[in-house]
Amino acid sequence: AQTVTQSQPEMSVQEAETVTLSCTYDTSESDYYLFWYKQPPSRQMILVIRQEAYKQQNATENRFSVNFQKAAKSFSLKISDSQLGDAAMYFCAYSGTSGTYKYIFGTGTRLKVLA
Amino acid sequence: NAGVTQTPKFRILKIGQSMTLQCTQDMNHNYMYWYRQDPGMGLKLIYYSVGAGITDKGEVPNGYNVSRSTTEDFPLRLELAAPSQTSVYFCASSSAGAIQGHEQYFGPGTRLTVT
C-alpha cells in the first residue's frame, strides 16, 4: 500500500526568505502523480503544484518549486521569497494512475511566516 | 462554474442523531470523494465514487454511507452520530483524466460537532 510521510509538523520562515518542506512516499507503481496542497485558515484546500512521476523535470509555479527525487521517493516543496500569505498547512499527496485514482495525504506541515 | 459546493457549513448533532452532508459539483467530473479531517491531522478518505451508481469504501468508512445517483451529487449519510465523528468533512471531485493530472477540486468543508 502507498504511504505519504511528512516528518515536519511545523516550520517557520522569515518573510522574504526561502523554506523547504519535506515529503517522502512509498509506492510500487512506476507512474503516479504527486501534489502539494495548501490549506489556509479558511480551510479551503488549494492546489499549489503537481508533479508527474514520468517527468524528470521538477515542476515550478512562480515562487513554488519542487525537488522530485524518484529513486529516493522524495518530493520536497521549496517556497522562495516567503510572504505572510504563505502561512498555512501544507499537505503532500499521492495519486496512482491505476485502479481508482485515490489520493493519499500526508499529515501536513504547518508553515509560519514571521514578519 | 461554482465548482464543488457543500452544505451545511456547520452543524451540531446530538449523539444518535442522523444527518446527510450534501455535495454537488458542476464540472461533470466522474470521480468524487469524501474525506474527514480531524484537528491537526491530514485528510482520511471515507468513501469515493468513480461514476454514477458506483461507490467504494476508503480508509475510514464505518458509521457512514454514500450514494451516487447522478454525476453531480454525492451525499454522505451519518446514521447514528457518535462523538468520534466530530470532524471537518471535505468533498472533492476530479476528472481523473491524464491531461488534467488527477487534480482534485475541494469544497469548502462542513464542520460537524457531535455532543
Coordinates of C-alpha atoms in Angstrom, one line a residue:
Chain A
A1 CA 0.0 0.0 0.0
Q2 CA 1.1 3.5 -0.7
T3 CA 2.1 5.8 2.1
V4 CA 3.0 9.5 2.4
T5 CA 5.1 10.9 5.2
Q6 CA 5.6 14.5 6.2
S7 CA 8.1 14.5 9.1
Q8 CA 8.0 18.2 9.9
P9 CA 4.8 19.0 11.9
E10 CA 5.7 22.7 11.9
M11 CA 8.2 25.0 10.2
S12 CA 8.9 28.7 10.5
V13 CA 10.4 31.1 7.9
Q14 CA 11.3 34.8 7.9
E15 CA 9.4 36.9 5.4
A16 CA 11.3 37.1 2.1
E17 CA 13.4 34.0 3.0
T18 CA 13.3 30.5 1.5
V19 CA 11.9 27.4 3.1
T20 CA 11.7 23.8 2.1
L21 CA 9.0 21.4 3.3
S22 CA 9.8 17.6 3.1
C23 CA 7.7 14.8 1.9
T24 CA 8.6 11.1 1.3
Y25 CA 6.3 8.4 -0.1
D26 CA 6.3 4.7 -0.7
T27 CA 4.8 3.0 -3.7
S28 CA 5.4 0.1 -6.1
E29 CA 3.8 1.9 -9.0
S30 CA 6.0 3.4 -11.7
D31 CA 3.6 6.1 -12.9
Y32 CA 1.8 8.4 -10.5
Y33 CA 1.2 12.0 -9.5
L34 CA 2.4 14.0 -6.6
F35 CA 0.9 17.1 -5.3
W36 CA 1.3 19.9 -2.7
Y37 CA -1.9 21.4 -1.4
K38 CA -2.1 24.5 0.8
Q39 CA -4.8 24.9 3.5
P40 CA -5.0 28.4 4.9
P41 CA -7.1 29.2 8.0
S42 CA -10.1 29.5 5.7
R43 CA -9.8 25.6 5.4
Q44 CA -10.1 25.8 1.6
M45 CA -7.8 23.3 0.0
I46 CA -5.8 24.9 -2.8
L47 CA -3.5 23.1 -5.2
V48 CA -0.1 24.6 -5.1
I49 CA 1.9 22.4 -7.5
R50 CA 1.8 19.0 -9.2
Q51 CA 4.5 16.6 -10.5
E52 CA 4.1 13.7 -12.9
A53 CA 6.4 10.9 -12.0
Y54 CA 7.4 10.1 -15.5
K55 CA 8.7 13.7 -16.0
Q56 CA 12.2 14.2 -14.7
Q57 CA 12.0 17.9 -14.8
N58 CA 11.0 19.5 -11.5
A59 CA 7.7 21.4 -11.5
T60 CA 7.7 25.1 -10.9
E61 CA 4.9 27.6 -10.2
N62 CA 6.1 31.1 -9.6
R63 CA 7.7 31.1 -6.2
F64 CA 6.9 27.4 -5.6
S65 CA 9.1 24.6 -6.9
V66 CA 9.7 21.0 -6.1
N67 CA 12.7 18.8 -5.8
F68 CA 11.5 15.4 -7.0
Q69 CA 13.8 12.5 -6.4
K70 CA 12.1 9.4 -7.8
A71 CA 14.6 6.9 -6.8
A72 CA 14.7 8.2 -3.2
K73 CA 10.9 8.6 -3.3
S74 CA 11.2 12.2 -2.1
F75 CA 9.1 15.2 -3.0
S76 CA 10.0 18.4 -1.3
L77 CA 8.4 21.8 -1.8
K78 CA 10.6 25.0 -1.9
I79 CA 8.9 28.3 -1.3
S80 CA 11.1 31.3 -2.3
D81 CA 10.6 34.9 -1.2
S82 CA 8.1 33.8 1.5
Q83 CA 5.1 36.0 2.1
L84 CA 2.8 36.4 5.0
G85 CA 0.0 34.9 2.9
D86 CA 2.0 31.7 2.6
A87 CA 1.3 30.9 6.2
A88 CA -0.9 27.7 6.1
M89 CA -0.9 23.9 6.5
Y90 CA 0.8 22.2 3.5
F91 CA -0.2 18.7 2.6
C92 CA 1.7 16.4 0.3
A93 CA -0.5 14.0 -1.6
Y94 CA 0.0 10.9 -3.9
S95 CA -2.3 9.7 -6.6
G96 CA -1.8 6.5 -8.5
T97 CA -2.7 6.0 -12.2
S98 CA -4.1 2.6 -12.0
G99 CA -7.3 1.5 -10.4
T100 CA -9.4 4.1 -8.7
Y101 CA -7.2 7.2 -8.6
K102 CA -7.4 7.6 -4.9
Y103 CA -5.4 10.3 -3.1
I104 CA -3.2 9.5 -0.1
F105 CA -2.4 12.5 2.0
G106 CA 0.4 13.2 4.5
T107 CA -0.3 14.6 7.9
G108 CA 0.7 18.1 6.9
T109 CA 3.3 20.7 7.9
R110 CA 2.2 24.0 9.4
L111 CA 4.2 26.8 8.0
K112 CA 4.5 30.0 10.0
V113 CA 5.8 33.2 8.3
L114 CA 7.5 35.7 10.6
A115 CA 7.4 39.4 9.7
Chain B
N1 CA -18.8 27.4 -12.5
A2 CA -19.5 27.1 -8.8
G3 CA -17.1 24.2 -8.6
V4 CA -17.7 21.9 -5.6
T5 CA -20.4 23.1 -3.1
Q6 CA -21.1 21.6 0.3
T7 CA -24.0 22.2 2.7
P8 CA -24.3 22.8 5.5
K9 CA -21.1 24.7 6.5
F10 CA -21.6 24.0 10.2
R11 CA -23.7 21.5 12.2
I12 CA -24.1 20.4 15.7
L13 CA -25.6 16.9 16.3
K14 CA -26.6 15.1 19.4
I15 CA -25.4 11.5 19.9
G16 CA -27.6 9.1 17.9
Q17 CA -29.0 11.6 15.5
S18 CA -28.7 11.2 11.8
M19 CA -27.9 13.7 9.0
T20 CA -26.8 14.0 5.4
L21 CA -24.0 16.1 4.2
Q22 CA -24.6 17.4 0.7
C23 CA -22.0 17.7 -2.0
T24 CA -22.6 18.9 -5.6
Q25 CA -20.2 19.6 -8.4
D26 CA -20.8 21.3 -11.7
M27 CA -17.7 20.3 -13.6
N28 CA -19.0 17.0 -14.9
H29 CA -16.4 15.1 -13.0
N30 CA -16.8 11.3 -12.8
Y31 CA -14.7 10.9 -9.6
M32 CA -16.0 12.2 -6.2
Y33 CA -14.6 11.7 -2.7
W34 CA -15.5 12.3 0.9
Y35 CA -12.7 13.0 3.4
R36 CA -12.6 13.8 7.1
Q37 CA -10.0 15.9 8.7
D38 CA -9.5 15.7 12.4
P39 CA -7.8 18.5 14.3
G40 CA -4.1 18.8 13.4
M41 CA -4.3 15.8 11.0
G42 CA -4.4 15.1 7.3
L43 CA -7.3 14.0 5.3
K44 CA -8.6 10.5 5.5
L45 CA -10.7 9.0 2.8
I46 CA -14.2 7.9 3.9
Y47 CA -15.8 6.9 0.6
Y48 CA -15.3 7.6 -3.1
S49 CA -17.2 7.1 -6.3
V50 CA -15.9 6.6 -9.8
G51 CA -19.2 7.4 -11.5
A52 CA -22.9 7.4 -11.0
G53 CA -24.1 4.2 -9.4
I54 CA -20.6 3.2 -8.3
T55 CA -19.2 3.7 -4.8
D56 CA -16.5 2.1 -2.7
K57 CA -15.1 2.4 0.8
G58 CA -12.0 4.3 1.7
E59 CA -9.9 4.1 4.8
V60 CA -12.5 5.1 7.4
P61 CA -16.0 4.1 6.2
N62 CA -17.5 2.9 9.4
G63 CA -20.5 4.9 10.5
Y64 CA -21.1 6.4 7.1
N65 CA -23.0 5.6 3.9
V66 CA -23.0 7.2 0.5
S67 CA -25.0 7.1 -2.7
R68 CA -24.3 8.4 -6.2
S69 CA -27.4 8.5 -8.3
T70 CA -26.2 11.4 -10.5
T71 CA -22.9 12.6 -11.8
E72 CA -23.3 15.9 -9.9
D73 CA -24.3 14.8 -6.4
F74 CA -22.5 12.7 -3.8
P75 CA -24.3 12.9 -0.4
L76 CA -22.7 11.4 2.8
R77 CA -25.0 10.0 5.4
L78 CA -24.3 9.6 9.1
E79 CA -26.8 7.2 10.6
L80 CA -26.1 7.2 14.3
A81 CA -23.8 10.1 15.2
A82 CA -21.1 9.5 17.7
P83 CA -18.6 11.9 19.3
S84 CA -15.8 10.2 17.3
Q85 CA -17.4 11.7 14.1
T86 CA -16.7 15.2 15.2
S87 CA -14.5 16.5 12.4
V88 CA -14.4 18.7 9.3
Y89 CA -15.7 16.9 6.2
F90 CA -14.5 17.7 2.7
C91 CA -16.0 16.7 -0.5
A92 CA -13.8 16.7 -3.6
S93 CA -14.1 15.8 -7.3
S94 CA -11.7 15.1 -10.1
S95 CA -11.9 14.2 -13.8
A96 CA -9.1 11.6 -13.3
G97 CA -8.0 12.3 -16.9
A98 CA -4.3 12.1 -17.6
I99 CA -4.3 15.6 -19.2
Q100 CA -5.8 17.1 -16.0
G101 CA -3.2 15.3 -13.9
H102 CA -5.8 13.9 -11.5
E103 CA -6.1 17.3 -9.8
Q104 CA -8.8 17.2 -7.1
Y105 CA -11.1 20.2 -6.6
F106 CA -12.3 20.6 -3.0
G107 CA -15.5 22.0 -1.5
P108 CA -15.2 24.5 1.5
G109 CA -15.9 21.8 4.1
T110 CA -18.5 21.1 6.7
R111 CA -17.6 21.4 10.4
L112 CA -19.6 18.8 12.3
T113 CA -19.7 18.6 16.1
V114 CA -21.4 15.6 17.9
T115 CA -22.2 16.1 21.5

